[in-house]
Amino acid sequence: MLNGLIHRRSCPMPEFCQLPLDGELVPVPLPTRPSRRSATKTRPSLQRVREVLKPYLDLPVLRSLAANGGDVRGAIRALGYEPVPAEVYALLNLYTELLRPTMREQITAPADLAALLMAHMGLLEQEELWLVSLTTKNHVIAMDVIYRGTIDSSSIRIADIFKTALRRNAASIIVAHNHPSTDTMPSPEDVAVTRDIADGGKLLGCALLDHLIIGYGRWVSLRERRLGFSS
């Protein structure tokens, strides 16, 4: 399973790990800790690490694994790497950060956004409706909390959603709300709200691309289930 997540090339950051051609993870000693002054000059930013590792890691597969509640550490254990060395755990912590889409990152599939939203919404004790504003190329512009409370067609003002979207200059939007019960099965009210927002988007020229329901360790795309969308 893990072998499919790592491209079989030489490791671009040998100071962190070695990835032989067979895909086996082999820990190596980490570099000595630099002084505080030199660390500020030499420590790579997360964005830089992401750019360096992108050709070598299948980030969409990793992100999909995380968004579906998959356990990367468990995948390694299943391959017989037990006990897992501390160096490998350090790498996994890095991978966890890489899974999270950043602002301006392009959303190409529901799992991209679900991985980000689950980190923020998965443990909320009250229902919240979030708006994700996107550019013409589906890059994230901003995420806004639109409403807190039970989500139904009588409580949600569609005008508030599109007022925020237009203020963000959004070309399209995705909405998401959480189910504190962790049951992500869409309710009839969820479908009705989706239909109302989609209809409003057609009138204003700001398409609703999807409606995600977020639970603890799971999520559902109403677009994928063809609920509330006419096409």
mmCIF file of C-alpha atoms in Angstrom:
data_model
loop_
_atom_site.group_PDB
_atom_site.id
_atom_site.type_symbol
_atom_site.label_atom_id
_atom_site.label_comp_id
_atom_site.label_asym_id
_atom_site.label_seq_id
_atom_site.Cartn_x
_atom_site.Cartn_y
_atom_site.Cartn_z
ATOM 1 C CA MET A 1 0.000 0.000 0.000
ATOM 2 C CA LEU A 2 2.687 2.483 1.010
ATOM 3 C CA ASN A 3 4.818 1.524 -1.972
ATOM 4 C CA GLY A 4 2.170 3.056 -4.203
ATOM 5 C CA LEU A 5 2.394 6.346 -2.337
ATOM 6 C CA ILE A 6 6.105 6.863 -2.949
ATOM 7 C CA HIS A 7 7.502 7.293 -6.442
ATOM 8 C CA ARG A 8 10.465 5.025 -7.082
ATOM 9 C CA ARG A 9 13.140 7.641 -7.526
ATOM 10 C CA SER A 10 16.136 8.664 -5.533
ATOM 11 C CA CYS A 11 15.235 10.757 -2.509
ATOM 12 C CA PRO A 12 15.454 14.509 -3.122
ATOM 13 C CA MET A 13 16.233 15.218 0.535
ATOM 14 C CA PRO A 14 18.820 12.646 1.665
ATOM 15 C CA GLU A 15 19.233 14.450 4.947
ATOM 16 C CA PHE A 16 15.743 13.231 5.871
ATOM 17 C CA CYS A 17 15.521 9.737 4.405
ATOM 18 C CA GLN A 18 16.605 7.259 1.769
ATOM 19 C CA LEU A 19 14.090 5.687 -0.597
ATOM 20 C CA PRO A 20 15.671 2.751 -2.486
ATOM 21 C CA LEU A 21 14.193 1.578 -5.756
ATOM 22 C CA ASP A 22 12.125 -1.133 -4.089
ATOM 23 C CA GLY A 23 10.184 1.513 -2.150
ATOM 24 C CA GLU A 24 11.481 0.393 1.250
ATOM 25 C CA LEU A 25 11.808 3.141 3.833
ATOM 26 C CA VAL A 26 15.254 3.091 5.419
ATOM 27 C CA PRO A 27 15.874 5.497 8.311
ATOM 28 C CA VAL A 28 19.178 7.329 8.467
ATOM 29 C CA PRO A 29 20.565 9.595 11.186
ATOM 30 C CA LEU A 30 19.084 13.056 11.120
ATOM 31 C CA PRO A 31 21.483 15.982 10.840
ATOM 32 C CA THR A 32 22.749 17.591 14.014
ATOM 33 C CA ARG A 33 20.679 20.479 15.284
ATOM 34 C CA PRO A 34 22.101 23.781 14.034
ATOM 35 C CA SER A 35 22.467 26.802 16.244
ATOM 36 C CA ARG A 36 19.425 29.020 16.683
ATOM 37 C CA ARG A 37 20.965 31.697 14.477
ATOM 38 C CA SER A 38 21.856 29.355 11.631
ATOM 39 C CA ALA A 39 18.543 27.501 11.922
ATOM 40 C CA THR A 40 16.623 30.627 10.997
ATOM 41 C CA LYS A 41 18.697 30.905 7.835
ATOM 42 C CA THR A 42 18.826 27.270 6.750
ATOM 43 C CA ARG A 43 15.530 25.738 7.884
ATOM 44 C CA PRO A 44 13.393 25.138 4.775
ATOM 45 C CA SER A 45 9.861 26.445 4.810
ATOM 46 C CA LEU A 46 6.988 23.971 4.616
ATOM 47 C CA GLN A 47 6.178 25.299 1.166
ATOM 48 C CA ARG A 48 9.754 24.662 0.040
ATOM 49 C CA VAL A 49 9.693 21.114 1.425
ATOM 50 C CA ARG A 50 6.367 20.540 -0.340
ATOM 51 C CA GLU A 51 7.844 21.716 -3.653
ATOM 52 C CA VAL A 52 10.933 19.530 -3.299
ATOM 53 C CA LEU A 53 9.008 16.371 -2.392
ATOM 54 C CA LYS A 54 6.124 16.831 -4.846
ATOM 55 C CA PRO A 55 7.800 14.915 -7.734
ATOM 56 C CA TYR A 56 8.616 12.009 -5.417
ATOM 57 C CA LEU A 57 5.417 11.580 -3.380
ATOM 58 C CA ASP A 58 1.956 10.895 -4.722
ATOM 59 C CA LEU A 59 0.311 13.635 -2.665
ATOM 60 C CA PRO A 60 -3.220 13.096 -4.073
ATOM 61 C CA VAL A 61 -3.103 9.450 -2.947
ATOM 62 C CA LEU A 62 -1.765 10.416 0.473
ATOM 63 C CA ARG A 63 -4.382 13.134 0.809
ATOM 64 C CA SER A 64 -7.181 10.786 -0.198
ATOM 65 C CA LEU A 65 -5.931 8.287 2.387
ATOM 66 C CA ALA A 66 -6.045 10.959 5.083
ATOM 67 C CA ALA A 67 -9.420 12.351 4.011
ATOM 68 C CA ASN A 68 -10.944 8.882 4.226
ATOM 69 C CA GLY A 69 -9.612 8.323 7.728
ATOM 70 C CA GLY A 70 -6.657 6.234 6.590
ATOM 71 C CA ASP A 71 -3.677 5.796 8.886
ATOM 72 C CA VAL A 72 -0.307 6.175 7.187
ATOM 73 C CA ARG A 73 1.454 4.797 10.259
ATOM 74 C CA GLY A 74 -0.856 1.803 10.203
ATOM 75 C CA ALA A 75 -0.012 1.267 6.543
ATOM 76 C CA ILE A 76 3.668 1.130 7.418
ATOM 77 C CA ARG A 77 3.037 -1.315 10.262
ATOM 78 C CA ALA A 78 1.053 -3.520 7.881
ATOM 79 C CA LEU A 79 4.150 -3.774 5.710
ATOM 80 C CA GLY A 80 6.074 -5.236 8.637
ATOM 81 C CA TYR A 81 7.981 -2.145 9.729
ATOM 82 C CA GLU A 82 7.586 -2.666 13.467
ATOM 83 C CA PRO A 83 8.729 -1.022 15.597
ATOM 84 C CA VAL A 84 8.624 2.070 13.437
ATOM 85 C CA PRO A 85 11.836 4.083 13.913
ATOM 86 C CA ALA A 86 11.603 7.608 15.290
ATOM 87 C CA GLU A 87 13.042 8.970 12.055
ATOM 88 C CA VAL A 88 10.153 7.488 10.078
ATOM 89 C CA TYR A 89 7.641 8.969 12.517
ATOM 90 C CA ALA A 90 9.300 12.337 11.961
ATOM 91 C CA LEU A 91 8.781 11.917 8.220
ATOM 92 C CA LEU A 92 5.135 10.993 8.732
ATOM 93 C CA ASN A 93 4.588 14.153 10.749
ATOM 94 C CA LEU A 94 5.988 16.050 7.784
ATOM 95 C CA TYR A 95 3.728 14.154 5.381
ATOM 96 C CA THR A 96 0.719 15.016 7.563
ATOM 97 C CA GLU A 97 1.441 18.692 7.060
ATOM 98 C CA LEU A 98 1.909 18.148 3.337
ATOM 99 C CA LEU A 99 -1.557 16.592 3.105
ATOM 100 C CA ARG A 100 -3.257 19.821 4.073
ATOM 101 C CA PRO A 101 -4.090 22.066 1.151
ATOM 102 C CA THR A 102 -3.002 25.672 1.584
ATOM 103 C CA MET A 103 -4.706 28.869 0.579
ATOM 104 C CA ARG A 104 -4.434 29.425 -3.174
ATOM 105 C CA GLU A 105 -3.889 25.694 -3.727
ATOM 106 C CA GLN A 106 -5.935 24.198 -6.543
ATOM 107 C CA ILE A 107 -8.829 21.917 -5.601
ATOM 108 C CA THR A 108 -8.975 19.077 -8.122
ATOM 109 C CA ALA A 109 -11.152 16.572 -6.235
ATOM 110 C CA PRO A 110 -13.448 16.501 -3.184
ATOM 111 C CA ALA A 111 -10.730 14.719 -1.171
ATOM 112 C CA ASP A 112 -8.451 17.746 -1.555
ATOM 113 C CA LEU A 113 -10.861 19.977 0.310
ATOM 114 C CA ALA A 114 -12.086 17.283 2.698
ATOM 115 C CA ALA A 115 -8.535 16.757 3.984
ATOM 116 C CA LEU A 116 -8.337 20.431 4.878
ATOM 117 C CA LEU A 117 -11.834 20.796 6.308
ATOM 118 C CA MET A 118 -11.648 17.694 8.486
ATOM 119 C CA ALA A 119 -8.746 19.265 10.376
ATOM 120 C CA HIS A 120 -10.971 22.245 11.208
ATOM 121 C CA MET A 121 -14.489 20.802 11.375
ATOM 122 C CA GLY A 122 -14.150 17.142 12.330
ATOM 123 C CA LEU A 123 -14.440 17.723 16.095
ATOM 124 C CA LEU A 124 -16.851 20.671 16.216
ATOM 125 C CA GLU A 125 -19.638 20.160 18.763
ATOM 126 C CA GLN A 126 -22.096 22.414 16.930
ATOM 127 C CA GLU A 127 -23.119 22.423 13.290
ATOM 128 C CA GLU A 128 -21.434 25.070 11.164
ATOM 129 C CA LEU A 129 -21.849 25.963 7.503
ATOM 130 C CA TRP A 130 -18.617 26.993 5.780
ATOM 131 C CA LEU A 131 -18.155 28.687 2.426
ATOM 132 C CA VAL A 132 -15.051 28.029 0.318
ATOM 133 C CA SER A 133 -14.547 30.663 -2.381
ATOM 134 C CA LEU A 134 -12.616 29.611 -5.485
ATOM 135 C CA THR A 135 -10.960 31.269 -8.469
ATOM 136 C CA THR A 136 -11.707 30.385 -12.083
ATOM 137 C CA LYS A 137 -9.045 27.652 -11.816
ATOM 138 C CA ASN A 138 -10.416 26.335 -8.498
ATOM 139 C CA HIS A 139 -7.709 27.837 -6.318
ATOM 140 C CA VAL A 140 -8.856 28.518 -2.746
ATOM 141 C CA ILE A 141 -9.386 32.230 -2.115
ATOM 142 C CA ALA A 142 -10.824 32.046 1.396
ATOM 143 C CA MET A 143 -12.910 29.986 3.803
ATOM 144 C CA ASP A 144 -15.672 31.702 5.791
ATOM 145 C CA VAL A 145 -18.043 30.487 8.494
ATOM 146 C CA ILE A 146 -21.498 31.511 7.290
ATOM 147 C CA TYR A 147 -23.788 30.007 9.909
ATOM 148 C CA ARG A 148 -23.732 28.181 13.250
ATOM 149 C CA GLY A 149 -26.679 26.016 14.237
ATOM 150 C CA THR A 150 -28.935 23.406 12.684
ATOM 151 C CA ILE A 151 -28.585 23.450 8.905
ATOM 152 C CA ASP A 152 -31.925 23.519 7.076
ATOM 153 C CA SER A 153 -33.584 25.511 4.316
ATOM 154 C CA SER A 154 -35.550 27.652 6.776
ATOM 155 C CA SER A 155 -32.496 28.836 8.731
ATOM 156 C CA ILE A 156 -29.981 29.378 5.923
ATOM 157 C CA ARG A 157 -30.146 32.664 4.034
ATOM 158 C CA ILE A 158 -28.833 31.956 0.551
ATOM 159 C CA ALA A 159 -28.208 35.688 0.128
ATOM 160 C CA ASP A 160 -25.614 35.608 2.939
ATOM 161 C CA ILE A 161 -23.668 32.888 1.138
ATOM 162 C CA PHE A 162 -23.468 34.737 -2.154
ATOM 163 C CA LYS A 163 -22.921 38.118 -0.518
ATOM 164 C CA THR A 164 -19.721 36.704 0.964
ATOM 165 C CA ALA A 165 -18.787 34.899 -2.259
ATOM 166 C CA LEU A 166 -19.154 38.074 -4.313
ATOM 167 C CA ARG A 167 -17.164 40.049 -1.747
ATOM 168 C CA ARG A 168 -14.393 37.479 -2.193
ATOM 169 C CA ASN A 169 -14.659 37.793 -6.000
ATOM 170 C CA ALA A 170 -15.342 34.057 -6.196
ATOM 171 C CA ALA A 171 -15.836 32.473 -9.596
ATOM 172 C CA SER A 172 -17.371 29.390 -7.974
ATOM 173 C CA ILE A 173 -17.972 28.047 -4.480
ATOM 174 C CA ILE A 174 -18.084 24.906 -2.384
ATOM 175 C CA VAL A 175 -20.072 24.727 0.836
ATOM 176 C CA ALA A 176 -19.494 22.336 3.690
ATOM 177 C CA HIS A 177 -21.087 21.647 7.023
ATOM 178 C CA ASN A 178 -20.350 19.217 9.811
ATOM 179 C CA HIS A 179 -22.416 16.561 11.528
ATOM 180 C CA PRO A 180 -21.359 16.438 15.207
ATOM 181 C CA SER A 181 -23.005 13.008 15.480
ATOM 182 C CA THR A 182 -20.298 11.740 13.035
ATOM 183 C CA ASP A 183 -23.084 10.256 10.876
ATOM 184 C CA THR A 184 -22.371 11.827 7.489
ATOM 185 C CA MET A 185 -25.480 10.472 5.763
ATOM 186 C CA PRO A 186 -27.113 13.425 3.924
ATOM 187 C CA SER A 187 -30.534 14.333 5.291
ATOM 188 C CA PRO A 188 -33.467 15.573 3.179
ATOM 189 C CA GLU A 189 -32.754 19.049 4.609
ATOM 190 C CA ASP A 190 -29.131 18.820 3.405
ATOM 191 C CA VAL A 191 -30.309 17.993 -0.102
ATOM 192 C CA ALA A 192 -32.862 20.823 -0.070
ATOM 193 C CA VAL A 193 -30.237 23.365 1.047
ATOM 194 C CA THR A 194 -27.885 22.139 -1.676
ATOM 195 C CA ARG A 195 -30.575 22.565 -4.321
ATOM 196 C CA ASP A 196 -31.389 26.098 -3.124
ATOM 197 C CA ILE A 197 -27.727 27.166 -3.162
ATOM 198 C CA ALA A 198 -27.154 25.595 -6.585
ATOM 199 C CA ASP A 199 -30.181 27.422 -7.999
ATOM 200 C CA GLY A 200 -28.946 30.710 -6.537
ATOM 201 C CA GLY A 201 -25.525 30.155 -8.053
ATOM 202 C CA LYS A 202 -27.022 29.691 -11.503
ATOM 203 C CA LEU A 203 -28.858 33.004 -11.248
ATOM 204 C CA LEU A 204 -25.749 34.885 -10.096
ATOM 205 C CA GLY A 205 -23.214 33.154 -12.323
ATOM 206 C CA CYS A 206 -21.304 31.713 -9.366
ATOM 207 C CA ALA A 207 -21.618 27.934 -9.588
ATOM 208 C CA LEU A 208 -21.890 25.651 -6.577
ATOM 209 C CA LEU A 209 -19.359 22.910 -7.314
ATOM 210 C CA ASP A 210 -20.062 20.685 -4.324
ATOM 211 C CA HIS A 211 -21.514 20.383 -0.843
ATOM 212 C CA LEU A 212 -19.445 18.353 1.613
ATOM 213 C CA ILE A 213 -20.664 16.867 4.873
ATOM 214 C CA ILE A 214 -17.818 16.490 7.357
ATOM 215 C CA GLY A 215 -17.728 14.052 10.269
ATOM 216 C CA TYR A 216 -15.009 12.695 12.503
ATOM 217 C CA GLY A 217 -12.763 10.665 10.203
ATOM 218 C CA ARG A 218 -15.263 10.613 7.332
ATOM 219 C CA TRP A 219 -16.944 12.834 4.779
ATOM 220 C CA VAL A 220 -19.506 12.754 1.975
ATOM 221 C CA SER A 221 -19.738 14.670 -1.300
ATOM 222 C CA LEU A 222 -23.313 15.412 -2.344
ATOM 223 C CA ARG A 223 -22.075 16.062 -5.876
ATOM 224 C CA GLU A 224 -20.622 12.552 -6.080
ATOM 225 C CA ARG A 225 -23.910 11.131 -4.806
ATOM 226 C CA ARG A 226 -25.876 13.329 -7.226
ATOM 227 C CA LEU A 227 -27.970 14.800 -4.429
ATOM 228 C CA GLY A 228 -29.275 18.326 -4.897
ATOM 229 C CA PHE A 229 -27.516 18.839 -8.228
ATOM 230 C CA SER A 230 -29.387 18.727 -11.525
ATOM 231 C CA SER A 231 -26.279 17.778 -13.497
#
